[in-house]
PDB file of C-alpha atoms in Angstrom:
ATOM      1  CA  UNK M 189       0.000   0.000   0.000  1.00  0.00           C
ATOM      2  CA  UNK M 190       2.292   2.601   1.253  1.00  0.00           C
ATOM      3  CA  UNK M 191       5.214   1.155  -1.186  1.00  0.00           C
ATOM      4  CA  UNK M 192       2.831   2.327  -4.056  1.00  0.00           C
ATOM      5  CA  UNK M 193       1.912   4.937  -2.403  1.00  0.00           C
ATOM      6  CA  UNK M 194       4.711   6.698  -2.090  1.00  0.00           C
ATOM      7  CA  UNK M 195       5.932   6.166  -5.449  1.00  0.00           C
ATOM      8  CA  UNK M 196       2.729   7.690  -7.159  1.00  0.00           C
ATOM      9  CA  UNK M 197       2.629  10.894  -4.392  1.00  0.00           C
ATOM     10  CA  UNK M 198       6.370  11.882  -5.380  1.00  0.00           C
ATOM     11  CA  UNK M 199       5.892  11.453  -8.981  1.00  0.00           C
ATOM     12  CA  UNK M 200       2.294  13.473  -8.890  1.00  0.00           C
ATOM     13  CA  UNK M 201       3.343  15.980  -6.315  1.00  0.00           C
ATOM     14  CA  UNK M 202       7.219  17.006  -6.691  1.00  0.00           C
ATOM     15  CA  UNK M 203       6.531  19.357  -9.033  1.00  0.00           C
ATOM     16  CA  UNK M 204       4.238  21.517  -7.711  1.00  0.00           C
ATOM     17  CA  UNK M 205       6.228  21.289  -4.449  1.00  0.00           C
ATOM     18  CA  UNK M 206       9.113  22.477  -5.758  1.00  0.00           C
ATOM     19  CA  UNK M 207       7.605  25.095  -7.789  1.00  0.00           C
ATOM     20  CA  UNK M 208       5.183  26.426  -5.019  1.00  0.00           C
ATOM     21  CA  UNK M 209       7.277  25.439  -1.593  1.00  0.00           C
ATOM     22  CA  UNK M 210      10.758  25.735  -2.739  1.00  0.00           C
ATOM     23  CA  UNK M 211      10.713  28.437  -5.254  1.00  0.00           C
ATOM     24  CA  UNK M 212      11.960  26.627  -8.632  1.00  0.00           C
ATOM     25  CA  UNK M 213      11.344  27.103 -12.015  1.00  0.00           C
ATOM     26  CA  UNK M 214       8.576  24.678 -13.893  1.00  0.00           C
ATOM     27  CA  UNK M 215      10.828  23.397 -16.424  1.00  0.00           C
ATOM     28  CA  UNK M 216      13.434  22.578 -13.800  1.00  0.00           C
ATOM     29  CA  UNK M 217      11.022  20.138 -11.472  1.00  0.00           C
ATOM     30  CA  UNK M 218       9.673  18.846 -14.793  1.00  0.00           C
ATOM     31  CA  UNK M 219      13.503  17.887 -15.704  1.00  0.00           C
ATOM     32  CA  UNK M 220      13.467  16.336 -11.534  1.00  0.00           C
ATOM     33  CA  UNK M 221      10.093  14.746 -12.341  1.00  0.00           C
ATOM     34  CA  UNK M 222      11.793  12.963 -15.073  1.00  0.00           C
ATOM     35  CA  UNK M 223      15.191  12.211 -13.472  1.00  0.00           C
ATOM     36  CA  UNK M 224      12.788  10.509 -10.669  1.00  0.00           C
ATOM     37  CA  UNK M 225      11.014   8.242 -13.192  1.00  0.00           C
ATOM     38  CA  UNK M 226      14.473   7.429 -15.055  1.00  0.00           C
ATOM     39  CA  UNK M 227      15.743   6.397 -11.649  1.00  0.00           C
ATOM     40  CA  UNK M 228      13.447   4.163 -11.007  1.00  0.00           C
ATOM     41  CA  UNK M 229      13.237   2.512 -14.151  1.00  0.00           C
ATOM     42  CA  UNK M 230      17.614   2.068 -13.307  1.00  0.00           C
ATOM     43  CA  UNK M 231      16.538   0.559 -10.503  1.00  0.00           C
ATOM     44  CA  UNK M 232      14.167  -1.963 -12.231  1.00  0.00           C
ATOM     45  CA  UNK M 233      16.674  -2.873 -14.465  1.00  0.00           C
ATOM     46  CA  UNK M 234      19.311  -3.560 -11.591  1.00  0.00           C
ATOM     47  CA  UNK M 235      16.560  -5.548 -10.099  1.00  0.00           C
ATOM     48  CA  UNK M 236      15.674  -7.521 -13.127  1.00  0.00           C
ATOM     49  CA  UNK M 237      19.386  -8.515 -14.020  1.00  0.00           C
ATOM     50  CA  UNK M 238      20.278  -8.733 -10.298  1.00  0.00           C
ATOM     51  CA  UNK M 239      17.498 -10.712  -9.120  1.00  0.00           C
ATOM     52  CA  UNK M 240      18.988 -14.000  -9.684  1.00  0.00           C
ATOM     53  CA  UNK M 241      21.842 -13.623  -7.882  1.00  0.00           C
ATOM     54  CA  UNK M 242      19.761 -12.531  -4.587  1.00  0.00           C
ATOM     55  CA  UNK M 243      19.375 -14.859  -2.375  1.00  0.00           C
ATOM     56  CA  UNK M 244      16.937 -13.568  -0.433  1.00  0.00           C
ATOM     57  CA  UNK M 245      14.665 -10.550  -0.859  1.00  0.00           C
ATOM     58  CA  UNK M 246      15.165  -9.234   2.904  1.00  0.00           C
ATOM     59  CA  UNK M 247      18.212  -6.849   2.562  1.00  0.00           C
ATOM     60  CA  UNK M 248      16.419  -5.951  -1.068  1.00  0.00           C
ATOM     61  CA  UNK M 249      13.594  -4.474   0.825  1.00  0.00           C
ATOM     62  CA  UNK M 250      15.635  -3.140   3.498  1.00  0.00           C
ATOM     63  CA  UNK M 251      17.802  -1.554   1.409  1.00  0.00           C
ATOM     64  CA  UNK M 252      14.633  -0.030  -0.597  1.00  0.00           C
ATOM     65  CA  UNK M 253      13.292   1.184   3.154  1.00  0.00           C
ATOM     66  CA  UNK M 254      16.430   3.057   3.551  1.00  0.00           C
ATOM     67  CA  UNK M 255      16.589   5.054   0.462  1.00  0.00           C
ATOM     68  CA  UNK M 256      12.820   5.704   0.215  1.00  0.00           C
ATOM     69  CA  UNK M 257      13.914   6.923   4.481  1.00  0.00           C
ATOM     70  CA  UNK M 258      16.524   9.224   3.162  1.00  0.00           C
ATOM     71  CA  UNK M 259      14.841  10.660   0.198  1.00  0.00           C
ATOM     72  CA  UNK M 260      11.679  11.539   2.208  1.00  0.00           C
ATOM     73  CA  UNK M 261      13.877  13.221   4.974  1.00  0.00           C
ATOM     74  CA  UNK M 262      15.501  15.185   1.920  1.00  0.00           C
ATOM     75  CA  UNK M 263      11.798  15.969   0.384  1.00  0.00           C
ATOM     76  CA  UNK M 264      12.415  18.260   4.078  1.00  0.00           C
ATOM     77  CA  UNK M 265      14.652  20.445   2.435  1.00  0.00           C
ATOM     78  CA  UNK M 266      14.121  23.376   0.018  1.00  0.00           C
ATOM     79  CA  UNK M 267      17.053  23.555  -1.745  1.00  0.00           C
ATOM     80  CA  UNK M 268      17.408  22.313  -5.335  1.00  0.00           C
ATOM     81  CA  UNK M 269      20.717  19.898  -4.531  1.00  0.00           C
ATOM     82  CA  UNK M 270      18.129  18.097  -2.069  1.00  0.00           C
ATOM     83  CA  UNK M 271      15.445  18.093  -4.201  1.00  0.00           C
ATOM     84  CA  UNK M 272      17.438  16.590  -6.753  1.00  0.00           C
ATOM     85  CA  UNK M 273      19.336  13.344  -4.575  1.00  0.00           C
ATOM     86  CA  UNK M 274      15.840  13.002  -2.794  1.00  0.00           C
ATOM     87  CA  UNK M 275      14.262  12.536  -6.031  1.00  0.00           C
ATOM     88  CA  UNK M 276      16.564  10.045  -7.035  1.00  0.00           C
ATOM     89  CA  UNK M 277      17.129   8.212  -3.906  1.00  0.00           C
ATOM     90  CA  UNK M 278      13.525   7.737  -3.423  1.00  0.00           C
ATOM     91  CA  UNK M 279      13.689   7.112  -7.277  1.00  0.00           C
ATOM     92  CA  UNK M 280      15.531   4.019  -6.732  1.00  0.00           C
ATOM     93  CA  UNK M 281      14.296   3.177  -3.725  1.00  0.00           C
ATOM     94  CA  UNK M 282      11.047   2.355  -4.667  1.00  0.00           C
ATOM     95  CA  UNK M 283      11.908   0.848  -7.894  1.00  0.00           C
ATOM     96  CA  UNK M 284      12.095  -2.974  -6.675  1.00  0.00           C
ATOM     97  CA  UNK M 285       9.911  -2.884  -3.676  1.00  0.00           C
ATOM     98  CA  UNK M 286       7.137  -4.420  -5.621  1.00  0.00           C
ATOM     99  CA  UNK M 287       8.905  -7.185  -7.662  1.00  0.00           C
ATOM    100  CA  UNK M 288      10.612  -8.341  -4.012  1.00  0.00           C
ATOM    101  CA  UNK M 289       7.279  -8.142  -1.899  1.00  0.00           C
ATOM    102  CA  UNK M 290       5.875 -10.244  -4.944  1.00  0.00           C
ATOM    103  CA  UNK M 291       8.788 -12.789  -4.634  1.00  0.00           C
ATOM    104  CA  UNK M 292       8.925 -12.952  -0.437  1.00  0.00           C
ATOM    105  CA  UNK M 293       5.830 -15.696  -0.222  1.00  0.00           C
ATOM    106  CA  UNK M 294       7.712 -18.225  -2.238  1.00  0.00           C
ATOM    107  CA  UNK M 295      10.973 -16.935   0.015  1.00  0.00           C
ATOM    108  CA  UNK M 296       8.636 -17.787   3.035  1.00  0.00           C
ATOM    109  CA  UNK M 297       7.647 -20.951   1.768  1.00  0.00           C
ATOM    110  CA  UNK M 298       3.959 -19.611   0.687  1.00  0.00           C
ATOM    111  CA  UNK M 299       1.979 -19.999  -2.466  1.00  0.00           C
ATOM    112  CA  UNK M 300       1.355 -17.161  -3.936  1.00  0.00           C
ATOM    113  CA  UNK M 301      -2.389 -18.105  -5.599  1.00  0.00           C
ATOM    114  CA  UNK M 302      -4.048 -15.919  -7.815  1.00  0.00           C
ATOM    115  CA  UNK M 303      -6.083 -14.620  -4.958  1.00  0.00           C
ATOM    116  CA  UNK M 304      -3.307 -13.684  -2.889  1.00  0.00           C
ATOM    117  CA  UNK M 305      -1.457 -11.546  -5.450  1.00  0.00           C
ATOM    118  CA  UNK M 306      -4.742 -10.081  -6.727  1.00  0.00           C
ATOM    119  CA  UNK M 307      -5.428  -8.844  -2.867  1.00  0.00           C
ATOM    120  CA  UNK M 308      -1.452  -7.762  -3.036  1.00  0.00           C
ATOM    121  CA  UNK M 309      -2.044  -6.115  -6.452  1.00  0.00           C
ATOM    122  CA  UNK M 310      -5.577  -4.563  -5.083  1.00  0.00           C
ATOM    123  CA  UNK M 311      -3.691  -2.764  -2.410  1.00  0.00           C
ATOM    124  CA  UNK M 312      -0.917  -1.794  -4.232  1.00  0.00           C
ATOM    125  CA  UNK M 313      -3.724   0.064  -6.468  1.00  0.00           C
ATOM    126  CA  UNK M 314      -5.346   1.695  -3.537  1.00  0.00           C
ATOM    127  CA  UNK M 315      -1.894   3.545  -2.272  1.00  0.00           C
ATOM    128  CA  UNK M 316      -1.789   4.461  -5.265  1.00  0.00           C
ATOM    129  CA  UNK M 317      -4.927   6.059  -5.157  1.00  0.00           C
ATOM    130  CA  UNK M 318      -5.366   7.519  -1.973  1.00  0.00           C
ATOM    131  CA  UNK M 319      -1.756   8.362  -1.070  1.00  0.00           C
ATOM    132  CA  UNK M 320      -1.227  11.328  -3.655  1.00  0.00           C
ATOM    133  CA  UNK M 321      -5.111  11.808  -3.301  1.00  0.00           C
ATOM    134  CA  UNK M 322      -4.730  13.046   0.615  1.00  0.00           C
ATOM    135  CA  UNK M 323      -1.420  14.944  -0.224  1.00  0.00           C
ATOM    136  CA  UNK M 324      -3.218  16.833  -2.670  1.00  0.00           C
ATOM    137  CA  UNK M 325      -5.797  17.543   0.032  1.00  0.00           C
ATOM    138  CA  UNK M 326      -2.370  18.908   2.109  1.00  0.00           C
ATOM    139  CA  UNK M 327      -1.561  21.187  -1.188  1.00  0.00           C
ATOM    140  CA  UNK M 328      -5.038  22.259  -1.736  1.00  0.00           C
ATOM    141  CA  UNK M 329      -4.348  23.814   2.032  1.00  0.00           C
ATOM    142  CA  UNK M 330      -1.437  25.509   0.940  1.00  0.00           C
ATOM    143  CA  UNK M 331       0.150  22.988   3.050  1.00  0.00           C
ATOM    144  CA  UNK M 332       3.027  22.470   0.861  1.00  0.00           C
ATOM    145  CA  UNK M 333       5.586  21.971   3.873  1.00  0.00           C
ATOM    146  CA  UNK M 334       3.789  18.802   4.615  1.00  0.00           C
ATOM    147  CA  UNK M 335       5.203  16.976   1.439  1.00  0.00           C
ATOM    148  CA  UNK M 336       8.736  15.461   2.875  1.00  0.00           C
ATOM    149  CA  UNK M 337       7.310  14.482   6.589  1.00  0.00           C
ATOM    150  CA  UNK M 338       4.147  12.860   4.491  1.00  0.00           C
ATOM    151  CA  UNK M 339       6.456  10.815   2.604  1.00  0.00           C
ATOM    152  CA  UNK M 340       8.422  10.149   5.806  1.00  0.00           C
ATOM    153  CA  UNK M 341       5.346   9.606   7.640  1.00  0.00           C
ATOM    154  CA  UNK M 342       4.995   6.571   4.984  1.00  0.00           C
ATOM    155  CA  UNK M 343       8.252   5.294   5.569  1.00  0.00           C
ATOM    156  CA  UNK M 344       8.145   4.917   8.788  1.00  0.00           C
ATOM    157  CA  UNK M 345       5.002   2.991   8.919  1.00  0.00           C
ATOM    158  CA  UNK M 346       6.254   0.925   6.081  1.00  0.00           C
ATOM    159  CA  UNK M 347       9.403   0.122   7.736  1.00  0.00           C
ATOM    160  CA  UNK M 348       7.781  -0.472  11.224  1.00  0.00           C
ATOM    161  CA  UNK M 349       5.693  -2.988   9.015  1.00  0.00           C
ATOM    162  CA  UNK M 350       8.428  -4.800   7.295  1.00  0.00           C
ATOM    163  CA  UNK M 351      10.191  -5.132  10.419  1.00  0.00           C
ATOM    164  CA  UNK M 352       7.593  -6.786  12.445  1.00  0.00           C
ATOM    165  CA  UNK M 353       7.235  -9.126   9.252  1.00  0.00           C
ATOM    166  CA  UNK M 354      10.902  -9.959   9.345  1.00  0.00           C
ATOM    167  CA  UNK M 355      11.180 -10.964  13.107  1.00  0.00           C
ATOM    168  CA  UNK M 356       7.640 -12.513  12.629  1.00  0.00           C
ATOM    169  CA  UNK M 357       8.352 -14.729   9.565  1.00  0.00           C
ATOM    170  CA  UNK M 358      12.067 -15.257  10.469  1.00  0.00           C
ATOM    171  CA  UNK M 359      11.639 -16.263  14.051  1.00  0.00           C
ATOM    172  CA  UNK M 360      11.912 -20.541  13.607  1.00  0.00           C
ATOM    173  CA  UNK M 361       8.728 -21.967  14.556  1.00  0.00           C
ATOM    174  CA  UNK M 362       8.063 -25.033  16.449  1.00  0.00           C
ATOM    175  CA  UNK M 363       7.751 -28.045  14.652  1.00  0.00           C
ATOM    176  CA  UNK M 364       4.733 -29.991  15.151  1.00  0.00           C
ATOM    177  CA  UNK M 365       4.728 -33.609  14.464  1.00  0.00           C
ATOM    178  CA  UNK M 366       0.910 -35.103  13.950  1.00  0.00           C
ATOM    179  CA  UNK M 367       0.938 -38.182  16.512  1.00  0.00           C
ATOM    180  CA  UNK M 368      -0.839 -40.937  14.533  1.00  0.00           C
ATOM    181  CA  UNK M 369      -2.780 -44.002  16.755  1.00  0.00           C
ATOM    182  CA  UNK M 370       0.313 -46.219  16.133  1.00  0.00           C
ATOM    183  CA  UNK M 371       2.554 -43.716  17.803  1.00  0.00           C
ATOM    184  CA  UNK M 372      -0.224 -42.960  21.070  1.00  0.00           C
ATOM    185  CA  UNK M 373       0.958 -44.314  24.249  1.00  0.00           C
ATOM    186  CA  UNK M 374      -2.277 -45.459  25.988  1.00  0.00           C
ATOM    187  CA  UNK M 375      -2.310 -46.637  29.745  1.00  0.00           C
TER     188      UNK M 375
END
């Protein structure tokens, strides 16, 4: 959700911040706009060739937590060389968090059934929605300054979620042998 989320509120809303908030020119957020999207698409490609040699998609999504972290604290600033390494780290950032959330169930030993990535895909679509759809509510208040701890505001909660899914899913469970009638002890 907030993966999504996050990607579609910087691309629909770093313009207008740094036009309105920070003072820049159009031409020169639509040129950050653009560096943003070629970023991620990098960062797609890295995934795509690196993917194979991953063996697990943990650090991939930590890693993607990180710079998605430090881009939203930069989204903070006002100043254009911000702007710009926000735009990109975020950029990258969010570029494989998708493809590795879709390959963590098999990771974890799940199925991933056409129900499960349809409810996966479902809320992907719906951060997408209403992410850029309440920061525009923020803008339409003038509330520009609101942009970078939104976007941080996302992070966290993603993170905080991806961490208590790590020590969840990682923690070894017991193993529980069914006892069949030949193996019941009766007295």
């Amino acid at each position: 959700f907030l993966a999504n989320g996050c990607e579609h509120t910087a691309a629909t809303w770093l313009s207008p911040y740094g036009v309105r908030w920070c003072g820049l020119a159009d031409e020169r957020m639509a040129v950050m706009t653009s560096n943003y999207w070629t970023s991620m698409s990098a960062g797609r490609v890295a995934w795509a060739v690196g993917s194979s040699f991953v063996k697990s998609a943990w650090p991939v999504l930590l890693l993607n937590i990180a710079l998605c972290s430090i881009g939203s604290l930069l989204f903070c600033s006002t100043s254009e060389g911000a702007l710009l390494a926000a735009a990109l780290s975020l950029g990258v950032g969010v570029s494989s968090i998708f493809p590795a959330l879709v390959s963590l169930p098999a990771e974890l030993r799940v199925e991933m059934t056409p129900q499960r990535l349809a409810v996966l895909q479902l809320m992907a679509s719906a951060g997408e929605m209403l992410c850029p759809f309440a920061v525009g509510i923020l803008f339409q208040m003038r509330m520009y300054s609101s942009f970078g701890p939104a976007l941080t505001g996302m992070q966290a909660v993603a993170f905080t979620a991806l961490a208590t899914a790590f020590f969840v899913f990682r923690t070894p469970q017991p193993s529980y042998r069914p006892i069949r009638p030949a193996d019941a002890v009766f007295h």
